[in-house]
Amino acid sequence: MSSIKASKLSSATFDFEQYVLDCKTQIEHSLDLWMKPHEPEILWESMRYSVLSGGKRLRAILCMAAAEACSKDRETARKAVMPCAAAIEIVHAMSLIHDDLPCMDNDDLRRGKPTNHKVFGEALALLAGDALLMLALEILLDRSDASVTPKNVMAVASELTRAAGALGMVGGQVLDLSYTGQGIERTNAFKALDNIAIDEAILGTIHKKKTGAMIRFSAWSGAKLASANEKQLSTISEFGDILGLAFQIADDLLDVTGDVTTLGKTPGKDEASQKATWVRVFGVEKSQSRLEALEKKGLELISAADFNADAVPALAAILNYAIHRKN
Ligand code: GRG
């Protein structure tokens, strides 16, 4: 990488911690504002319990940073993407609620707190997830900023349905359950895949859909709402793919190297349920070197991109954080 390109990736004035704090403050405020409780009270309590329970907000921050990278002005970019950033975090939270249910991963702990079904019961956890999915679309469609064209809002809503649905996250979850060895109650359809060896292609497909689709969407939607051109959209999508894969490999590594207090969820679950993970297929060292390669590729991509140079350090720092995070 040339020094000119490398210098685009960092800036003497850029403070990632402050950037994250600033983005998070805006996201938490919007989520709280757009999720004011209604009747039935218990449903909203359950919905708010999972959405407003912390979390890194990585997807929302990525959406904001992608918008800033394709816009001349940070404030305009943020206004344009805030409903989408909120919708992304709401879809993400609903997927965690359903993922933690006894019929799937059967987890007791999430973000350092008892999982939704442990507090509200399975029926309400399921329904809170359903309601959140619809609320996410409602916010995206109804709260969009006047600066965004209706055509772009519709394009983003349409892409969200694909990223979260059968072609994306839900499809990936089904594949993930299909290749999970044990520990969950499975149907005959899932059992049919029992003896198939998991390789890189299978692993790649599972994670591209389960985790990658929403991360790619977070990056793409931010750029789209900032009226990015086709070249910028394809570059930010490629960056989203790299980030999504890196995020998942780091997640698999944390399951073997992390501790419950830092992670806020139970480590060792992947191993116990024989999940299809990067660590299981390639081991720790190879997974780590894959992460290094992805980081290099991602940084090269954004340093050469036609983005607002002031916003590139944030994208670089997000990739670095996704890879080197401790939770
Ligand atoms: C969309 C209808 C619909 C259903 C969802 C359950 C399900 C179907 C999908 C599961 C998707 C899932 C839970 C993927 C795991 C992704 C992952 C690594 C989550 C952890 O994300 P972090 O670390 O969490 O960003 P925080 O707590 O920081 O937000």
Short mmCIF file of C-alpha atoms and ligand atoms in Angstrom, two decimals:
data_model
loop_
_atom_site.label_atom_id
_atom_site.label_comp_id
_atom_site.label_asym_id
_atom_site.label_seq_id
_atom_site.Cartn_x
_atom_site.Cartn_y
_atom_site.Cartn_z
CA MET A 1 0.00 0.00 0.00
CA SER A 2 1.45 3.41 -0.89
CA SER A 3 1.93 5.96 1.88
CA ILE A 4 -0.60 8.28 0.20
CA LYS A 5 -3.26 5.59 0.28
CA ALA A 6 -2.31 4.52 3.80
CA SER A 7 -2.61 8.10 5.03
CA LYS A 8 -6.26 8.13 3.93
CA LEU A 9 -6.97 5.39 6.48
CA SER A 10 -6.01 7.33 9.56
CA SER A 11 -6.14 10.95 10.56
CA ALA A 12 -4.51 12.85 13.39
CA THR A 13 -7.88 14.34 14.34
CA PHE A 14 -10.00 11.18 14.14
CA ASP A 15 -10.93 9.67 17.51
CA PHE A 16 -12.77 6.37 17.05
CA GLU A 17 -13.94 6.11 20.67
CA GLN A 18 -15.50 9.55 20.44
CA TYR A 19 -16.97 8.70 17.02
CA VAL A 20 -18.63 5.55 18.38
CA LEU A 21 -19.93 7.40 21.44
CA ASP A 22 -21.38 10.10 19.26
CA CYS A 23 -23.06 7.63 16.85
CA LYS A 24 -24.37 5.53 19.73
CA THR A 25 -25.91 8.55 21.46
CA GLN A 26 -27.85 9.38 18.29
CA ILE A 27 -28.93 5.77 17.75
CA GLU A 28 -30.07 5.20 21.35
CA HIS A 29 -32.01 8.48 21.26
CA SER A 30 -33.77 7.57 17.99
CA LEU A 31 -34.59 4.04 19.13
CA ASP A 32 -36.06 5.29 22.39
CA LEU A 33 -38.04 8.00 20.57
CA TRP A 34 -39.44 5.66 17.90
CA MET A 35 -40.26 2.89 20.35
CA LYS A 36 -42.44 4.76 22.81
CA PRO A 37 -44.56 2.14 24.63
CA HIS A 38 -48.17 1.50 23.63
CA GLU A 39 -50.72 -1.14 24.58
CA PRO A 40 -50.29 -4.00 25.37
CA GLU A 41 -47.70 -2.76 27.83
CA ILE A 42 -46.04 -6.14 28.33
CA LEU A 43 -45.36 -6.52 24.60
CA TRP A 44 -43.62 -3.13 24.41
CA GLU A 45 -41.71 -3.91 27.58
CA SER A 46 -40.41 -7.08 25.97
CA MET A 47 -39.58 -5.29 22.69
CA ARG A 48 -37.77 -2.44 24.46
CA TYR A 49 -35.97 -4.89 26.79
CA SER A 50 -34.09 -6.41 23.87
CA VAL A 51 -33.60 -3.38 21.62
CA LEU A 52 -32.53 -0.93 24.34
CA SER A 53 -30.18 -3.34 26.09
CA GLY A 54 -26.85 -2.03 24.88
CA GLY A 55 -25.05 -3.90 22.17
CA LYS A 56 -22.17 -2.61 20.12
CA ARG A 57 -24.48 -1.00 17.49
CA LEU A 58 -21.87 -1.97 14.93
CA ARG A 59 -24.38 -2.32 12.07
CA ALA A 60 -25.97 1.08 12.71
CA ILE A 61 -22.56 2.74 13.03
CA LEU A 62 -21.47 1.10 9.78
CA CYS A 63 -24.59 2.42 8.07
CA MET A 64 -23.82 5.94 9.31
CA ALA A 65 -20.14 5.73 8.32
CA ALA A 66 -21.04 4.44 4.84
CA ALA A 67 -23.42 7.36 4.36
CA GLU A 68 -20.73 9.81 5.46
CA ALA A 69 -18.26 8.21 3.04
CA CYS A 70 -20.63 8.96 0.15
CA SER A 71 -21.75 12.38 1.26
CA LYS A 72 -20.12 15.80 1.47
CA ASP A 73 -21.69 16.68 4.78
CA ARG A 74 -21.85 14.54 7.95
CA GLU A 75 -25.01 16.09 9.43
CA THR A 76 -27.04 15.62 6.23
CA ALA A 77 -25.79 12.04 5.92
CA ARG A 78 -26.76 11.22 9.51
CA LYS A 79 -30.25 12.66 9.17
CA ALA A 80 -30.76 10.67 5.99
CA VAL A 81 -29.77 7.33 7.52
CA MET A 82 -31.06 7.49 11.08
CA PRO A 83 -34.38 5.67 10.45
CA CYS A 84 -32.52 2.97 8.54
CA ALA A 85 -29.82 2.66 11.22
CA ALA A 86 -32.60 2.24 13.82
CA ALA A 87 -34.44 -0.29 11.65
CA ILE A 88 -31.23 -2.31 11.24
CA GLU A 89 -30.66 -2.48 15.02
CA ILE A 90 -34.30 -3.47 15.53
CA VAL A 91 -34.09 -6.32 13.00
CA HIS A 92 -30.80 -7.38 14.56
CA ALA A 93 -32.35 -7.40 18.07
CA MET A 94 -35.34 -9.44 16.89
CA SER A 95 -32.99 -11.99 15.30
CA LEU A 96 -31.14 -12.31 18.61
CA ILE A 97 -34.41 -12.87 20.50
CA HIS A 98 -35.43 -15.66 18.13
CA ASP A 99 -31.91 -17.10 17.94
CA ASP A 100 -31.81 -17.44 21.76
CA LEU A 101 -35.10 -19.38 21.96
CA PRO A 102 -34.99 -22.98 23.20
CA CYS A 103 -35.99 -24.25 19.73
CA MET A 104 -32.82 -22.66 18.29
CA ASP A 105 -29.66 -21.87 20.30
CA ASN A 106 -31.35 -22.10 23.71
CA ASP A 107 -29.34 -19.34 25.39
CA ASP A 108 -29.91 -17.87 28.85
CA LEU A 109 -27.67 -14.84 28.53
CA ARG A 110 -27.47 -12.02 25.99
CA ARG A 111 -25.67 -8.69 26.32
CA GLY A 112 -24.94 -9.65 29.91
CA LYS A 113 -28.63 -9.99 30.80
CA PRO A 114 -31.13 -12.87 30.86
CA THR A 115 -32.44 -13.56 27.35
CA ASN A 116 -35.86 -12.24 26.37
CA HIS A 117 -37.69 -15.57 26.78
CA LYS A 118 -36.13 -16.08 30.23
CA VAL A 119 -37.73 -12.82 31.37
CA PHE A 120 -40.98 -12.72 29.38
CA GLY A 121 -41.58 -16.36 28.41
CA GLU A 122 -41.34 -18.00 25.00
CA ALA A 123 -44.66 -16.84 23.58
CA LEU A 124 -43.98 -13.19 24.27
CA ALA A 125 -40.39 -13.45 23.05
CA LEU A 126 -41.64 -14.85 19.76
CA LEU A 127 -44.31 -12.17 19.43
CA ALA A 128 -41.96 -9.35 20.43
CA GLY A 129 -39.65 -10.53 17.64
CA ASP A 130 -42.54 -10.53 15.15
CA ALA A 131 -43.62 -7.05 16.20
CA LEU A 132 -40.05 -5.73 15.99
CA LEU A 133 -39.65 -6.98 12.45
CA MET A 134 -42.73 -5.03 11.37
CA LEU A 135 -41.75 -1.99 13.44
CA ALA A 136 -38.40 -1.85 11.68
CA LEU A 137 -40.10 -1.50 8.29
CA GLU A 138 -42.60 1.00 9.71
CA ILE A 139 -39.77 3.23 10.96
CA LEU A 140 -37.87 2.96 7.71
CA LEU A 141 -40.92 3.92 5.65
CA ASP A 142 -42.60 6.47 7.93
CA ARG A 143 -39.68 8.29 9.53
CA SER A 144 -37.53 8.87 6.49
CA ASP A 145 -35.95 12.30 6.18
CA ALA A 146 -37.30 14.77 3.64
CA SER A 147 -33.87 14.88 1.98
CA VAL A 148 -34.22 11.24 0.85
CA THR A 149 -36.17 10.48 -2.33
CA PRO A 150 -39.14 8.08 -1.99
CA LYS A 151 -37.45 5.94 -4.69
CA ASN A 152 -34.37 5.48 -2.50
CA VAL A 153 -36.49 4.74 0.58
CA MET A 154 -38.34 2.04 -1.36
CA ALA A 155 -35.10 0.59 -2.74
CA VAL A 156 -33.70 0.34 0.79
CA ALA A 157 -36.89 -1.18 2.22
CA SER A 158 -36.98 -3.71 -0.58
CA GLU A 159 -33.32 -4.67 -0.03
CA LEU A 160 -33.92 -5.00 3.73
CA THR A 161 -36.64 -7.61 3.12
CA ARG A 162 -34.14 -9.61 1.04
CA ALA A 163 -31.23 -9.24 3.49
CA ALA A 164 -33.33 -10.33 6.48
CA GLY A 165 -35.52 -12.90 4.75
CA ALA A 166 -35.20 -16.34 3.16
CA LEU A 167 -32.48 -15.19 0.76
CA GLY A 168 -30.47 -13.70 3.62
CA MET A 169 -30.51 -14.00 7.39
CA VAL A 170 -33.42 -16.45 7.80
CA GLY A 171 -32.05 -18.69 5.05
CA GLY A 172 -28.62 -18.58 6.71
CA GLN A 173 -30.11 -19.48 10.07
CA VAL A 174 -31.82 -22.52 8.54
CA LEU A 175 -28.51 -23.61 6.98
CA ASP A 176 -26.73 -23.02 10.28
CA LEU A 177 -29.24 -25.18 12.15
CA SER A 178 -29.01 -27.79 9.40
CA TYR A 179 -25.28 -28.19 9.89
CA THR A 180 -25.39 -27.99 13.69
CA GLY A 181 -24.37 -31.36 15.09
CA GLN A 182 -26.40 -31.61 18.26
CA GLY A 183 -27.82 -29.70 21.19
CA ILE A 184 -31.04 -28.57 19.54
CA GLU A 185 -34.25 -30.38 18.78
CA ARG A 186 -34.17 -30.92 15.03
CA THR A 187 -36.62 -31.99 12.38
CA ASN A 188 -35.92 -34.83 9.95
CA ALA A 189 -35.08 -32.30 7.27
CA PHE A 190 -32.22 -30.96 9.37
CA LYS A 191 -31.01 -34.48 10.22
CA ALA A 192 -30.65 -35.27 6.51
CA LEU A 193 -27.47 -33.17 6.44
CA ASP A 194 -25.84 -35.01 9.35
CA ASN A 195 -23.08 -36.78 7.43
CA ILE A 196 -22.06 -34.02 5.07
CA ALA A 197 -18.53 -32.73 5.70
CA ILE A 198 -18.42 -28.99 6.24
CA ASP A 199 -15.99 -27.20 3.99
CA GLU A 200 -15.12 -23.58 3.25
CA ALA A 201 -17.82 -23.27 0.57
CA ILE A 202 -20.58 -24.42 2.94
CA LEU A 203 -19.25 -22.28 5.77
CA GLY A 204 -19.03 -19.28 3.44
CA THR A 205 -22.63 -19.70 2.26
CA ILE A 206 -24.01 -20.06 5.80
CA HIS A 207 -22.27 -16.97 7.07
CA LYS A 208 -22.77 -14.83 3.96
CA LYS A 209 -26.49 -15.25 4.54
CA LYS A 210 -26.80 -15.50 8.34
CA THR A 211 -24.48 -12.66 9.39
CA GLY A 212 -23.12 -11.21 6.18
CA ALA A 213 -26.38 -10.20 4.48
CA MET A 214 -27.38 -7.72 7.19
CA ILE A 215 -23.85 -6.32 7.50
CA ARG A 216 -23.61 -5.86 3.74
CA PHE A 217 -27.07 -4.25 3.83
CA SER A 218 -25.95 -1.88 6.62
CA ALA A 219 -23.08 -0.62 4.46
CA TRP A 220 -25.02 -0.51 1.19
CA SER A 221 -28.13 1.17 2.64
CA GLY A 222 -26.07 3.96 4.23
CA ALA A 223 -24.48 4.71 0.88
CA LYS A 224 -27.77 4.42 -1.01
CA LEU A 225 -29.55 6.86 1.32
CA ALA A 226 -26.68 9.31 0.80
CA SER A 227 -27.36 9.06 -2.96
CA ALA A 228 -24.10 7.27 -3.72
CA ASN A 229 -23.18 6.53 -7.34
CA GLU A 230 -23.02 2.97 -8.74
CA LYS A 231 -19.25 2.67 -8.26
CA GLN A 232 -19.47 3.79 -4.64
CA LEU A 233 -22.37 1.38 -4.05
CA SER A 234 -20.46 -1.58 -5.42
CA THR A 235 -17.31 -0.69 -3.42
CA ILE A 236 -19.20 -0.25 -0.16
CA SER A 237 -21.06 -3.54 -0.76
CA GLU A 238 -17.76 -5.35 -1.28
CA PHE A 239 -16.46 -3.73 1.90
CA GLY A 240 -19.64 -4.93 3.67
CA ASP A 241 -18.96 -8.49 2.48
CA ILE A 242 -15.38 -8.39 3.76
CA LEU A 243 -16.51 -6.92 7.08
CA GLY A 244 -19.34 -9.46 7.42
CA LEU A 245 -17.02 -12.40 6.93
CA ALA A 246 -14.36 -10.92 9.22
CA PHE A 247 -17.00 -10.23 11.88
CA GLN A 248 -18.19 -13.84 11.79
CA ILE A 249 -14.69 -15.35 11.94
CA ALA A 250 -13.89 -13.06 14.91
CA ASP A 251 -17.18 -14.16 16.52
CA ASP A 252 -16.24 -17.83 16.10
CA LEU A 253 -12.81 -17.14 17.62
CA LEU A 254 -14.34 -15.28 20.58
CA ASP A 255 -16.50 -18.32 21.34
CA VAL A 256 -13.29 -20.23 22.15
CA THR A 257 -11.14 -17.42 23.53
CA GLY A 258 -13.67 -15.16 25.29
CA ASP A 259 -15.07 -15.21 28.83
CA VAL A 260 -18.66 -14.83 29.93
CA THR A 261 -18.21 -11.44 31.63
CA THR A 262 -16.57 -9.76 28.66
CA LEU A 263 -18.71 -11.51 26.05
CA GLY A 264 -22.04 -10.97 27.82
CA LYS A 265 -23.10 -14.38 26.50
CA THR A 266 -22.07 -17.95 27.18
CA PRO A 267 -18.77 -18.92 25.51
CA GLY A 268 -18.08 -22.47 24.31
CA LYS A 269 -21.60 -22.94 22.94
CA ASP A 270 -20.43 -23.46 19.34
CA GLU A 271 -18.18 -26.32 20.38
CA ALA A 272 -20.82 -27.84 22.67
CA SER A 273 -23.45 -27.88 19.94
CA GLN A 274 -20.95 -28.77 17.18
CA LYS A 275 -21.74 -25.73 15.12
CA ALA A 276 -20.25 -25.15 11.71
CA THR A 277 -17.63 -22.55 12.61
CA TRP A 278 -14.36 -21.30 11.15
CA VAL A 279 -12.52 -22.52 14.22
CA ARG A 280 -13.98 -26.01 13.91
CA VAL A 281 -13.09 -26.34 10.24
CA PHE A 282 -9.76 -24.46 10.10
CA GLY A 283 -8.56 -24.15 13.72
CA VAL A 284 -7.58 -20.98 15.59
CA GLU A 285 -4.37 -20.12 13.73
CA LYS A 286 -5.75 -20.41 10.22
CA SER A 287 -8.85 -18.45 11.24
CA GLN A 288 -6.59 -15.70 12.59
CA SER A 289 -4.52 -15.54 9.42
CA ARG A 290 -7.72 -15.38 7.37
CA LEU A 291 -8.73 -12.38 9.47
CA GLU A 292 -5.42 -10.66 8.76
CA ALA A 293 -5.88 -11.19 5.03
CA LEU A 294 -9.42 -9.81 5.18
CA GLU A 295 -8.29 -6.74 7.10
CA LYS A 296 -5.62 -6.01 4.49
CA LYS A 297 -8.08 -6.47 1.63
CA GLY A 298 -10.71 -4.26 3.25
CA LEU A 299 -8.23 -1.46 3.97
CA GLU A 300 -6.85 -1.56 0.43
CA LEU A 301 -10.37 -1.37 -0.96
CA ILE A 302 -11.44 1.72 0.99
CA SER A 303 -8.13 3.50 0.61
CA ALA A 304 -8.49 3.31 -3.18
CA ALA A 305 -12.22 4.17 -3.20
CA ASP A 306 -13.86 7.34 -4.41
CA PHE A 307 -15.14 8.21 -0.93
CA ASN A 308 -15.16 11.40 1.13
CA ALA A 309 -11.61 11.17 2.54
CA ASP A 310 -12.73 12.54 5.92
CA ALA A 311 -15.00 9.50 6.40
CA VAL A 312 -12.53 6.76 5.42
CA PRO A 313 -10.79 6.54 8.85
CA ALA A 314 -14.16 5.62 10.42
CA LEU A 315 -14.65 2.73 7.97
CA ALA A 316 -11.08 1.56 8.59
CA ALA A 317 -11.57 1.73 12.36
CA ILE A 318 -14.86 -0.21 12.15
CA LEU A 319 -13.11 -3.03 10.26
CA ASN A 320 -10.25 -3.02 12.75
CA TYR A 321 -12.71 -3.10 15.65
CA ALA A 322 -14.80 -5.93 14.15
CA ILE A 323 -11.64 -8.03 13.90
CA HIS A 324 -9.85 -7.18 17.16
CA ARG A 325 -12.86 -6.73 19.48
CA LYS A 326 -13.13 -8.57 22.78
CA ASN A 327 -16.92 -8.98 22.76
C1 GRG B 1 -35.43 -11.98 10.33
C2 GRG B 1 -37.66 -13.10 10.59
C3 GRG B 1 -36.23 -13.07 10.92
C4 GRG B 1 -35.73 -14.04 11.73
C5 GRG B 1 -34.36 -14.15 12.18
C6 GRG B 1 -33.04 -16.24 14.34
C7 GRG B 1 -32.73 -15.76 12.97
C8 GRG B 1 -33.84 -15.57 12.04
C9 GRG B 1 -31.48 -15.48 12.58
C10 GRG B 1 -30.30 -15.55 13.46
C11 GRG B 1 -29.30 -14.55 13.03
C12 GRG B 1 -28.19 -14.41 14.02
C13 GRG B 1 -28.51 -14.38 15.46
C14 GRG B 1 -26.94 -14.31 13.58
C15 GRG B 1 -25.79 -14.15 14.50
C16 GRG B 1 -25.12 -12.88 14.20
C17 GRG B 1 -24.24 -12.46 15.32
C18 GRG B 1 -22.81 -12.86 15.25
C19 GRG B 1 -24.75 -11.75 16.33
C20 GRG B 1 -24.00 -11.06 17.35
O1 GRG B 1 -23.94 -9.72 16.93
P1 GRG B 1 -23.19 -8.59 17.75
O2 GRG B 1 -21.92 -9.14 18.30
O3 GRG B 1 -24.21 -8.34 18.93
O4 GRG B 1 -23.09 -7.38 16.90
P2 GRG B 1 -24.49 -7.00 19.77
O5 GRG B 1 -25.05 -7.50 21.08
O6 GRG B 1 -23.21 -6.25 19.97
O7 GRG B 1 -25.50 -6.23 18.99
#
